[in-house]
PDB file of C-alpha atoms in Angstrom:
ATOM      1  CA  MET A   1      54.721 -65.740  23.634  1.00  0.00           C
ATOM      2  CA  ASP A   2      51.277 -66.940  22.434  1.00  0.00           C
ATOM      3  CA  ASP A   3      51.342 -69.544  25.585  1.00  0.00           C
ATOM      4  CA  PHE A   4      51.999 -66.459  28.187  1.00  0.00           C
ATOM      5  CA  LYS A   5      48.913 -64.590  26.689  1.00  0.00           C
ATOM      6  CA  GLU A   6      46.779 -67.662  27.050  1.00  0.00           C
ATOM      7  CA  LEU A   7      47.747 -67.382  30.815  1.00  0.00           C
ATOM      8  CA  ILE A   8      46.860 -63.954  30.993  1.00  0.00           C
ATOM      9  CA  LYS A   9      43.363 -64.518  29.558  1.00  0.00           C
ATOM     10  CA  GLU A  10      42.666 -67.507  31.736  1.00  0.00           C
ATOM     11  CA  LYS A  11      43.782 -65.540  34.959  1.00  0.00           C
ATOM     12  CA  LYS A  12      41.514 -63.021  33.934  1.00  0.00           C
ATOM     13  CA  TRP A  13      38.773 -65.234  33.481  1.00  0.00           C
ATOM     14  CA  LEU A  14      39.504 -66.663  36.645  1.00  0.00           C
ATOM     15  CA  ILE A  15      39.209 -63.450  38.497  1.00  0.00           C
ATOM     16  CA  ILE A  16      36.237 -62.646  37.124  1.00  0.00           C
ATOM     17  CA  LYS A  17      34.406 -65.859  37.799  1.00  0.00           C
ATOM     18  CA  LEU A  18      35.795 -64.996  41.473  1.00  0.00           C
ATOM     19  CA  LEU A  19      34.408 -61.634  41.225  1.00  0.00           C
ATOM     20  CA  VAL A  20      30.925 -62.912  40.080  1.00  0.00           C
ATOM     21  CA  ILE A  21      30.729 -65.573  42.796  1.00  0.00           C
ATOM     22  CA  ILE A  22      32.044 -63.424  46.078  1.00  0.00           C
ATOM     23  CA  ILE A  23      30.362 -59.647  44.944  1.00  0.00           C
ATOM     24  CA  PRO A  24      26.607 -61.087  45.942  1.00  0.00           C
ATOM     25  CA  GLY A  25      27.768 -62.968  48.725  1.00  0.00           C
ATOM     26  CA  ILE A  26      29.352 -59.674  50.197  1.00  0.00           C
ATOM     27  CA  PHE A  27      26.419 -57.610  49.295  1.00  0.00           C
ATOM     28  CA  TYR A  28      23.593 -60.425  50.913  1.00  0.00           C
ATOM     29  CA  TRP A  29      26.015 -60.472  54.034  1.00  0.00           C
ATOM     30  CA  ILE A  30      25.871 -56.909  54.621  1.00  0.00           C
ATOM     31  CA  LEU A  31      21.958 -56.665  53.587  1.00  0.00           C
ATOM     32  CA  ASN A  32      21.190 -59.505  56.075  1.00  0.00           C
ATOM     33  CA  ASP A  33      23.510 -57.753  58.789  1.00  0.00           C
ATOM     34  CA  ASN A  34      21.472 -54.847  58.417  1.00  0.00           C
ATOM     35  CA  PHE A  35      18.193 -56.685  58.374  1.00  0.00           C
ATOM     36  CA  GLU A  36      18.799 -58.384  61.534  1.00  0.00           C
ATOM     37  CA  ARG A  37      20.424 -55.077  63.055  1.00  0.00           C
ATOM     38  CA  LYS A  38      16.985 -53.258  62.197  1.00  0.00           C
ATOM     39  CA  ILE A  39      14.861 -56.244  63.608  1.00  0.00           C
ATOM     40  CA  SER A  40      16.777 -55.870  66.989  1.00  0.00           C
ATOM     41  CA  PHE A  41      16.643 -52.010  67.253  1.00  0.00           C
ATOM     42  CA  ASN A  42      12.585 -52.400  66.485  1.00  0.00           C
ATOM     43  CA  LEU A  43      12.668 -55.094  69.277  1.00  0.00           C
ATOM     44  CA  SER A  44      14.197 -52.827  71.825  1.00  0.00           C
ATOM     45  CA  MET A  45      11.928 -49.772  70.715  1.00  0.00           C
ATOM     46  CA  ASN A  46       8.810 -51.682  71.427  1.00  0.00           C
ATOM     47  CA  ALA A  47      10.244 -53.083  74.743  1.00  0.00           C
ATOM     48  CA  GLY A  48       8.262 -51.819  77.598  1.00  0.00           C
ATOM     49  CA  VAL A  49       5.175 -50.612  75.951  1.00  0.00           C
ATOM     50  CA  THR A  50       2.368 -51.586  78.011  1.00  0.00           C
ATOM     51  CA  SER A  51      -0.655 -50.427  79.474  1.00  0.00           C
ATOM     52  CA  LYS A  52      -0.122 -47.240  82.045  1.00  0.00           C
ATOM     53  CA  ASN A  53      -3.511 -47.195  83.573  1.00  0.00           C
ATOM     54  CA  THR A  54      -3.186 -48.868  87.066  1.00  0.00           C
ATOM     55  CA  SER A  55      -6.122 -47.198  88.907  1.00  0.00           C
ATOM     56  CA  GLU A  56      -7.046 -48.305  92.025  1.00  0.00           C
ATOM     57  CA  GLN A  57     -10.822 -47.034  92.203  1.00  0.00           C
ATOM     58  CA  VAL A  58     -12.277 -48.636  89.274  1.00  0.00           C
ATOM     59  CA  GLU A  59     -15.679 -49.296  88.248  1.00  0.00           C
ATOM     60  CA  THR A  60     -16.664 -53.125  88.454  1.00  0.00           C
ATOM     61  CA  PRO A  61     -16.815 -54.958  85.035  1.00  0.00           C
ATOM     62  CA  GLN A  62     -18.139 -58.312  84.342  1.00  0.00           C
ATOM     63  CA  PRO A  63     -15.774 -60.886  85.560  1.00  0.00           C
ATOM     64  CA  VAL A  64     -13.797 -62.390  82.824  1.00  0.00           C
ATOM     65  CA  GLU A  65     -13.965 -66.298  82.394  1.00  0.00           C
ATOM     66  CA  GLN A  66     -11.233 -67.527  83.977  1.00  0.00           C
ATOM     67  CA  LYS A  67      -9.890 -71.113  82.920  1.00  0.00           C
ATOM     68  CA  ASN A  68      -6.618 -72.675  84.475  1.00  0.00           C
ATOM     69  CA  ASN A  69      -3.995 -71.196  82.254  1.00  0.00           C
ATOM     70  CA  PRO A  70      -2.208 -74.083  81.163  1.00  0.00           C
ATOM     71  CA  PRO A  71       1.943 -73.905  80.896  1.00  0.00           C
ATOM     72  CA  PRO A  72       2.580 -71.910  77.912  1.00  0.00           C
ATOM     73  CA  VAL A  73       3.498 -73.746  74.507  1.00  0.00           C
ATOM     74  CA  VAL A  74       7.066 -72.916  74.348  1.00  0.00           C
ATOM     75  CA  GLN A  75       7.515 -72.048  70.582  1.00  0.00           C
ATOM     76  CA  PRO A  76      11.040 -72.253  69.173  1.00  0.00           C
ATOM     77  CA  ALA A  77      13.089 -69.101  69.871  1.00  0.00           C
ATOM     78  CA  ASN A  78      13.074 -67.255  66.514  1.00  0.00           C
ATOM     79  CA  ASN A  79      12.429 -63.341  65.183  1.00  0.00           C
ATOM     80  CA  ASP A  80       9.444 -64.350  63.643  1.00  0.00           C
ATOM     81  CA  ASN A  81       7.761 -65.458  66.949  1.00  0.00           C
ATOM     82  CA  ILE A  82       9.091 -62.676  69.374  1.00  0.00           C
ATOM     83  CA  LEU A  83       7.655 -59.967  66.466  1.00  0.00           C
ATOM     84  CA  LEU A  84       4.117 -61.831  65.998  1.00  0.00           C
ATOM     85  CA  ALA A  85       4.191 -61.777  69.923  1.00  0.00           C
ATOM     86  CA  GLN A  86       4.824 -58.389  70.238  1.00  0.00           C
ATOM     87  CA  GLN A  87       1.816 -57.499  67.714  1.00  0.00           C
ATOM     88  CA  LYS A  88      -0.809 -59.724  69.819  1.00  0.00           C
ATOM     89  CA  TYR A  89       0.845 -57.643  72.696  1.00  0.00           C
ATOM     90  CA  ASN A  90      -0.168 -54.776  71.159  1.00  0.00           C
ATOM     91  CA  GLU A  91      -3.466 -55.805  70.002  1.00  0.00           C
ATOM     92  CA  GLY A  92      -4.117 -57.019  73.592  1.00  0.00           C
ATOM     93  CA  SER A  93      -2.898 -53.326  74.725  1.00  0.00           C
ATOM     94  CA  ALA A  94      -5.612 -51.852  72.504  1.00  0.00           C
ATOM     95  CA  ALA A  95      -8.265 -54.113  73.731  1.00  0.00           C
ATOM     96  CA  PHE A  96      -7.551 -53.144  76.857  1.00  0.00           C
ATOM     97  CA  SER A  97      -7.772 -49.343  76.331  1.00  0.00           C
ATOM     98  CA  ARG A  98     -11.411 -49.838  75.158  1.00  0.00           C
ATOM     99  CA  LYS A  99     -11.911 -51.988  78.086  1.00  0.00           C
ATOM    100  CA  ASP A 100     -12.773 -55.302  75.894  1.00  0.00           C
ATOM    101  CA  TYR A 101     -11.131 -57.377  78.756  1.00  0.00           C
ATOM    102  CA  VAL A 102     -12.012 -60.787  77.370  1.00  0.00           C
ATOM    103  CA  ALA A 103     -10.136 -59.748  74.123  1.00  0.00           C
ATOM    104  CA  ALA A 104      -7.286 -58.656  75.872  1.00  0.00           C
ATOM    105  CA  VAL A 105      -6.707 -61.705  77.967  1.00  0.00           C
ATOM    106  CA  ASN A 106      -7.200 -63.701  74.228  1.00  0.00           C
ATOM    107  CA  PHE A 107      -4.541 -61.289  72.823  1.00  0.00           C
ATOM    108  CA  PHE A 108      -2.250 -61.637  75.882  1.00  0.00           C
ATOM    109  CA  ASN A 109      -2.697 -65.161  76.197  1.00  0.00           C
ATOM    110  CA  GLN A 110      -1.400 -65.750  72.677  1.00  0.00           C
ATOM    111  CA  ALA A 111       1.555 -63.319  73.157  1.00  0.00           C
ATOM    112  CA  ILE A 112       2.597 -65.824  76.027  1.00  0.00           C
ATOM    113  CA  GLU A 113       2.476 -68.658  73.952  1.00  0.00           C
ATOM    114  CA  LEU A 114       4.434 -67.278  71.546  1.00  0.00           C
ATOM    115  CA  ASN A 115       7.049 -65.865  73.721  1.00  0.00           C
ATOM    116  CA  PRO A 116       6.809 -67.367  76.900  1.00  0.00           C
ATOM    117  CA  ASN A 117       9.534 -64.785  78.431  1.00  0.00           C
ATOM    118  CA  HIS A 118       7.377 -61.559  77.402  1.00  0.00           C
ATOM    119  CA  SER A 119       6.964 -59.832  81.134  1.00  0.00           C
ATOM    120  CA  PHE A 120       4.873 -57.364  80.143  1.00  0.00           C
ATOM    121  CA  ALA A 121       2.169 -59.661  78.379  1.00  0.00           C
ATOM    122  CA  TYR A 122       2.129 -61.511  81.922  1.00  0.00           C
ATOM    123  CA  HIS A 123       1.968 -58.137  83.509  1.00  0.00           C
ATOM    124  CA  ASP A 124      -0.763 -56.683  81.396  1.00  0.00           C
ATOM    125  CA  ARG A 125      -3.064 -59.980  81.714  1.00  0.00           C
ATOM    126  CA  GLY A 126      -2.548 -59.605  85.273  1.00  0.00           C
ATOM    127  CA  MET A 127      -3.840 -55.886  85.255  1.00  0.00           C
ATOM    128  CA  VAL A 128      -7.211 -57.523  83.288  1.00  0.00           C
ATOM    129  CA  TYR A 129      -7.625 -60.005  86.084  1.00  0.00           C
ATOM    130  CA  GLN A 130      -7.243 -57.360  88.978  1.00  0.00           C
ATOM    131  CA  ILE A 131      -9.601 -54.875  87.085  1.00  0.00           C
ATOM    132  CA  THR A 132     -12.146 -57.797  86.863  1.00  0.00           C
ATOM    133  CA  GLY A 133     -11.903 -59.131  90.564  1.00  0.00           C
ATOM    134  CA  ASN A 134      -9.934 -62.348  89.756  1.00  0.00           C
ATOM    135  CA  LEU A 135      -6.863 -61.349  92.192  1.00  0.00           C
ATOM    136  CA  THR A 136      -5.714 -64.634  92.724  1.00  0.00           C
ATOM    137  CA  GLN A 137      -4.814 -64.879  89.065  1.00  0.00           C
ATOM    138  CA  ALA A 138      -3.766 -61.523  88.928  1.00  0.00           C
ATOM    139  CA  LEU A 139      -1.237 -61.855  91.447  1.00  0.00           C
ATOM    140  CA  ALA A 140       0.274 -64.862  89.593  1.00  0.00           C
ATOM    141  CA  ASP A 141       0.628 -63.117  86.612  1.00  0.00           C
ATOM    142  CA  VAL A 142       2.377 -60.108  88.239  1.00  0.00           C
ATOM    143  CA  ASN A 143       4.542 -62.388  89.967  1.00  0.00           C
ATOM    144  CA  LYS A 144       5.786 -64.361  86.612  1.00  0.00           C
ATOM    145  CA  ALA A 145       6.647 -60.596  85.376  1.00  0.00           C
ATOM    146  CA  ILE A 146       8.480 -59.619  88.287  1.00  0.00           C
ATOM    147  CA  GLU A 147      10.309 -63.056  87.584  1.00  0.00           C
ATOM    148  CA  LEU A 148      11.016 -62.624  84.156  1.00  0.00           C
ATOM    149  CA  ASP A 149      11.939 -58.860  84.573  1.00  0.00           C
ATOM    150  CA  PRO A 150      12.442 -57.873  88.024  1.00  0.00           C
ATOM    151  CA  ASN A 151      13.352 -54.110  87.461  1.00  0.00           C
ATOM    152  CA  PRO A 152      10.450 -52.142  86.072  1.00  0.00           C
ATOM    153  CA  ALA A 153       8.677 -50.241  88.896  1.00  0.00           C
ATOM    154  CA  LEU A 154       5.589 -50.168  87.467  1.00  0.00           C
ATOM    155  CA  MET A 155       5.230 -53.771  87.945  1.00  0.00           C
ATOM    156  CA  TYR A 156       5.731 -53.528  91.750  1.00  0.00           C
ATOM    157  CA  ASN A 157       2.985 -50.835  91.504  1.00  0.00           C
ATOM    158  CA  THR A 158       0.920 -52.934  90.101  1.00  0.00           C
ATOM    159  CA  ARG A 159       1.827 -55.779  92.530  1.00  0.00           C
ATOM    160  CA  GLY A 160       1.071 -53.506  95.412  1.00  0.00           C
ATOM    161  CA  ALA A 161      -2.254 -52.031  94.115  1.00  0.00           C
ATOM    162  CA  ILE A 162      -3.455 -56.260  93.972  1.00  0.00           C
ATOM    163  CA  TYR A 163      -2.029 -56.555  97.730  1.00  0.00           C
ATOM    164  CA  ARG A 164      -4.166 -53.627  98.973  1.00  0.00           C
ATOM    165  CA  LYS A 165      -7.177 -55.034  97.476  1.00  0.00           C
ATOM    166  CA  LEU A 166      -6.316 -58.403  99.000  1.00  0.00           C
ATOM    167  CA  LYS A 167      -6.251 -56.491 102.230  1.00  0.00           C
ATOM    168  CA  ASN A 168      -2.363 -57.428 102.903  1.00  0.00           C
ATOM    169  CA  PHE A 169      -1.083 -54.146 103.277  1.00  0.00           C
ATOM    170  CA  ASP A 170       2.199 -54.914 104.503  1.00  0.00           C
ATOM    171  CA  GLU A 171       3.332 -56.605 101.604  1.00  0.00           C
ATOM    172  CA  ALA A 172       1.597 -53.531  99.337  1.00  0.00           C
ATOM    173  CA  ILE A 173       3.375 -51.130 101.216  1.00  0.00           C
ATOM    174  CA  LYS A 174       6.797 -53.043 100.356  1.00  0.00           C
ATOM    175  CA  ASN A 175       5.938 -53.255  96.825  1.00  0.00           C
ATOM    176  CA  PHE A 176       5.382 -49.809  96.562  1.00  0.00           C
ATOM    177  CA  ASP A 177       8.694 -49.224  98.610  1.00  0.00           C
ATOM    178  CA  LYS A 178      10.475 -51.175  95.860  1.00  0.00           C
ATOM    179  CA  ALA A 179       8.439 -49.067  93.259  1.00  0.00           C
ATOM    180  CA  ILE A 180       9.778 -45.945  94.707  1.00  0.00           C
ATOM    181  CA  GLN A 181      13.543 -47.434  95.276  1.00  0.00           C
ATOM    182  CA  LEU A 182      13.368 -48.241  91.228  1.00  0.00           C
ATOM    183  CA  ASP A 183      12.280 -44.934  90.173  1.00  0.00           C
ATOM    184  CA  PRO A 184      12.048 -42.132  92.746  1.00  0.00           C
ATOM    185  CA  LYS A 185       9.956 -39.936  90.580  1.00  0.00           C
ATOM    186  CA  TYR A 186       7.346 -42.516  90.088  1.00  0.00           C
ATOM    187  CA  SER A 187       4.064 -40.015  91.542  1.00  0.00           C
ATOM    188  CA  GLN A 188       1.849 -42.727  91.119  1.00  0.00           C
ATOM    189  CA  ALA A 189       3.425 -45.110  93.446  1.00  0.00           C
ATOM    190  CA  TYR A 190       3.175 -42.461  96.122  1.00  0.00           C
ATOM    191  CA  SER A 191      -0.176 -41.429  95.699  1.00  0.00           C
ATOM    192  CA  ASN A 192      -1.052 -45.608  95.727  1.00  0.00           C
ATOM    193  CA  ARG A 193       0.973 -45.801  98.970  1.00  0.00           C
ATOM    194  CA  ALA A 194      -0.940 -43.125 100.247  1.00  0.00           C
ATOM    195  CA  LEU A 195      -4.195 -45.016  99.648  1.00  0.00           C
ATOM    196  CA  VAL A 196      -2.932 -47.961 101.773  1.00  0.00           C
ATOM    197  CA  TYR A 197      -1.782 -45.678 104.505  1.00  0.00           C
ATOM    198  CA  GLY A 198      -5.494 -44.227 104.813  1.00  0.00           C
ATOM    199  CA  GLU A 199      -6.736 -47.740 104.834  1.00  0.00           C
ATOM    200  CA  LEU A 200      -4.534 -47.742 108.167  1.00  0.00           C
ATOM    201  CA  LYS A 201      -5.806 -44.661 109.158  1.00  0.00           C
ATOM    202  CA  ASN A 202      -2.551 -42.971 109.165  1.00  0.00           C
ATOM    203  CA  TYR A 203      -3.474 -39.686 107.639  1.00  0.00           C
ATOM    204  CA  GLY A 204       0.077 -37.760 108.330  1.00  0.00           C
ATOM    205  CA  GLN A 205       1.571 -40.450 106.163  1.00  0.00           C
ATOM    206  CA  MET A 206      -0.967 -40.194 103.548  1.00  0.00           C
ATOM    207  CA  ILE A 207      -0.801 -36.466 103.205  1.00  0.00           C
ATOM    208  CA  SER A 208       2.892 -36.804 103.023  1.00  0.00           C
ATOM    209  CA  ASP A 209       2.806 -39.191 100.411  1.00  0.00           C
ATOM    210  CA  CYS A 210       0.244 -37.061  98.297  1.00  0.00           C
ATOM    211  CA  ASN A 211       2.595 -34.189  98.780  1.00  0.00           C
ATOM    212  CA  MET A 212       5.513 -36.093  97.243  1.00  0.00           C
ATOM    213  CA  SER A 213       3.466 -37.552  94.675  1.00  0.00           C
ATOM    214  CA  LEU A 214       1.849 -33.791  93.756  1.00  0.00           C
ATOM    215  CA  GLN A 215       5.441 -32.441  93.998  1.00  0.00           C
ATOM    216  CA  LEU A 216       6.137 -34.578  91.229  1.00  0.00           C
ATOM    217  CA  ASN A 217       3.440 -34.417  89.119  1.00  0.00           C
ATOM    218  CA  ALA A 218       1.160 -31.591  89.796  1.00  0.00           C
ATOM    219  CA  GLY A 219      -1.305 -33.102  87.633  1.00  0.00           C
ATOM    220  CA  ASN A 220      -2.034 -36.261  89.882  1.00  0.00           C
ATOM    221  CA  ALA A 221      -5.770 -35.839  90.298  1.00  0.00           C
ATOM    222  CA  ASP A 222      -5.915 -38.791  92.282  1.00  0.00           C
ATOM    223  CA  ALA A 223      -3.613 -37.566  94.654  1.00  0.00           C
ATOM    224  CA  TYR A 224      -5.431 -34.406  95.357  1.00  0.00           C
ATOM    225  CA  LEU A 225      -8.800 -36.682  96.066  1.00  0.00           C
ATOM    226  CA  PHE A 226      -6.411 -38.835  98.529  1.00  0.00           C
ATOM    227  CA  ARG A 227      -4.901 -35.813 100.068  1.00  0.00           C
ATOM    228  CA  ALA A 228      -8.279 -34.336 100.307  1.00  0.00           C
ATOM    229  CA  ILE A 229      -9.972 -37.501 101.954  1.00  0.00           C
ATOM    230  CA  ALA A 230      -6.982 -37.451 104.549  1.00  0.00           C
ATOM    231  CA  TYR A 231      -7.797 -33.979 105.388  1.00  0.00           C
ATOM    232  CA  PHE A 232     -11.409 -34.838 105.691  1.00  0.00           C
ATOM    233  CA  ASN A 233     -10.990 -37.671 107.972  1.00  0.00           C
ATOM    234  CA  SER A 234      -8.463 -35.206 110.170  1.00  0.00           C
ATOM    235  CA  ASN A 235     -11.330 -32.920 110.569  1.00  0.00           C
ATOM    236  CA  ASP A 236      -9.780 -30.110 108.613  1.00  0.00           C
ATOM    237  CA  TYR A 237     -12.696 -29.333 106.133  1.00  0.00           C
ATOM    238  CA  ASN A 238     -11.102 -26.168 104.641  1.00  0.00           C
ATOM    239  CA  LYS A 239      -8.351 -28.040 103.368  1.00  0.00           C
ATOM    240  CA  ALA A 240     -10.229 -30.966 102.627  1.00  0.00           C
ATOM    241  CA  LEU A 241     -12.386 -28.681 100.427  1.00  0.00           C
ATOM    242  CA  ALA A 242      -9.765 -27.277  98.880  1.00  0.00           C
ATOM    243  CA  ASP A 243      -8.249 -30.721  97.284  1.00  0.00           C
ATOM    244  CA  PHE A 244     -11.737 -31.642  96.528  1.00  0.00           C
ATOM    245  CA  ASN A 245     -12.239 -28.655  94.072  1.00  0.00           C
ATOM    246  CA  MET A 246      -8.751 -29.551  92.699  1.00  0.00           C
ATOM    247  CA  ALA A 247      -9.563 -33.329  92.246  1.00  0.00           C
ATOM    248  CA  ILE A 248     -13.064 -32.394  90.669  1.00  0.00           C
ATOM    249  CA  ASN A 249     -11.459 -29.631  88.337  1.00  0.00           C
ATOM    250  CA  LEU A 250      -9.008 -32.554  86.962  1.00  0.00           C
ATOM    251  CA  GLY A 251     -11.792 -34.779  86.891  1.00  0.00           C
ATOM    252  CA  GLY A 252     -11.024 -36.096  83.666  1.00  0.00           C
ATOM    253  CA  ASP A 253      -7.691 -37.243  84.734  1.00  0.00           C
ATOM    254  CA  LEU A 254      -8.931 -39.228  88.057  1.00  0.00           C
ATOM    255  CA  SER A 255      -9.446 -42.866  88.035  1.00  0.00           C
ATOM    256  CA  PRO A 256     -12.479 -44.288  86.892  1.00  0.00           C
ATOM    257  CA  GLY A 257     -15.033 -44.416  89.455  1.00  0.00           C
ATOM    258  CA  ASN A 258     -13.137 -41.867  91.361  1.00  0.00           C
ATOM    259  CA  LEU A 259     -15.225 -38.315  90.065  1.00  0.00           C
ATOM    260  CA  PRO A 260     -18.626 -39.490  92.040  1.00  0.00           C
ATOM    261  CA  LEU A 261     -16.175 -40.440  95.060  1.00  0.00           C
ATOM    262  CA  ALA A 262     -15.294 -36.839  94.855  1.00  0.00           C
ATOM    263  CA  TYR A 263     -18.508 -35.283  94.551  1.00  0.00           C
ATOM    264  CA  GLN A 264     -20.040 -37.219  97.298  1.00  0.00           C
ATOM    265  CA  TYR A 265     -17.044 -36.342  99.481  1.00  0.00           C
ATOM    266  CA  ARG A 266     -17.410 -32.939  98.707  1.00  0.00           C
ATOM    267  CA  GLY A 267     -20.683 -32.779  99.527  1.00  0.00           C
ATOM    268  CA  VAL A 268     -20.129 -34.445 102.918  1.00  0.00           C
ATOM    269  CA  CYS A 269     -17.730 -31.449 103.423  1.00  0.00           C
ATOM    270  CA  TYR A 270     -19.863 -28.609 102.574  1.00  0.00           C
ATOM    271  CA  GLN A 271     -22.646 -30.226 104.845  1.00  0.00           C
ATOM    272  CA  ARG A 272     -19.911 -30.228 107.819  1.00  0.00           C
ATOM    273  CA  LEU A 273     -19.323 -26.820 106.868  1.00  0.00           C
ATOM    274  CA  GLY A 274     -22.996 -25.442 106.805  1.00  0.00           C
ATOM    275  CA  ASP A 275     -23.228 -24.956 103.138  1.00  0.00           C
ATOM    276  CA  ASN A 276     -26.623 -27.594 102.699  1.00  0.00           C
ATOM    277  CA  GLN A 277     -27.717 -26.169  99.303  1.00  0.00           C
ATOM    278  CA  LYS A 278     -23.998 -26.970  97.802  1.00  0.00           C
ATOM    279  CA  ALA A 279     -23.907 -30.123  99.686  1.00  0.00           C
ATOM    280  CA  GLN A 280     -27.245 -31.377  98.145  1.00  0.00           C
ATOM    281  CA  SER A 281     -26.196 -30.138  94.679  1.00  0.00           C
ATOM    282  CA  ASP A 282     -23.017 -32.633  94.797  1.00  0.00           C
ATOM    283  CA  PHE A 283     -24.846 -35.666  96.025  1.00  0.00           C
ATOM    284  CA  GLY A 284     -26.709 -34.939  93.107  1.00  0.00           C
ATOM    285  CA  GLN A 285     -24.283 -35.012  90.833  1.00  0.00           C
ATOM    286  CA  ALA A 286     -22.331 -38.050  92.540  1.00  0.00           C
ATOM    287  CA  LYS A 287     -25.650 -39.888  92.036  1.00  0.00           C
ATOM    288  CA  ASN A 288     -25.938 -39.082  88.199  1.00  0.00           C
ATOM    289  CA  LEU A 289     -22.466 -40.262  88.002  1.00  0.00           C
ATOM    290  CA  GLY A 290     -22.991 -43.381  89.481  1.00  0.00           C
ATOM    291  CA  TYR A 291     -21.906 -43.171  93.018  1.00  0.00           C
ATOM    292  CA  LYS A 292     -24.068 -46.078  94.982  1.00  0.00           C
ATOM    293  CA  GLY A 293     -22.881 -45.721  98.703  1.00  0.00           C
ATOM    294  CA  LYS A 294     -24.585 -44.104 101.493  1.00  0.00           C
TER     295      LYS A 294
END
């Protein structure tokens, strides 16, 4: 009987020891699993955060000093690097927003070194090079971004804008077409494609694309400006004037450099309509805003 009691005690101690070992392990597994899920969720929430301004008419900043970008240093693939790369990318986006282009490039470089598959870091660095006039490097970066992540319409829109500046209008249209195919409600892609048709003096298609852009986004100030220019070049000055008025009223939403252009064009429009007083007023306003054309 005593032996039986000792056996029961031993079994109880054995069960207690097992519980002491197993239960912390279970809690560690649960907590660790939730932590991994949380990281994945935060990454997926942050994925695709990018600068949205892919403006066409921009002021000319000082060029960013360009050194040949070496192949990215491939870091071990782990969550720490991915999270740090996203942090550097976010800092680059903030620098981009405040037009500190040198700092933006440095942050995007760091993001790419930490995570060579960060397509948006390549894309946004390409946008900086586009704005600062380094179109060759801009195209290389956006090509790499599309290679890594070929679906976002934004990247094709940006590449279309670069091709337009390179005067490669066929490739520009192909890229805007692709952006619209991926996102049929992409208002800016329509207005950017309209600008290419304007370069080709196809004002009918330019107006059609602006109409579609405004149908999708009635607040697209650039689309009003581009349509006004199309009407102006088609000698339809009354329609042009109405759209110049809309563009100027939405002036805060125009791409940088487009507001003085709108005043200058509207001044010429008033001149063509015989209102020289309003024309001179607009010419003065355009000059005050930095317009340097004739």
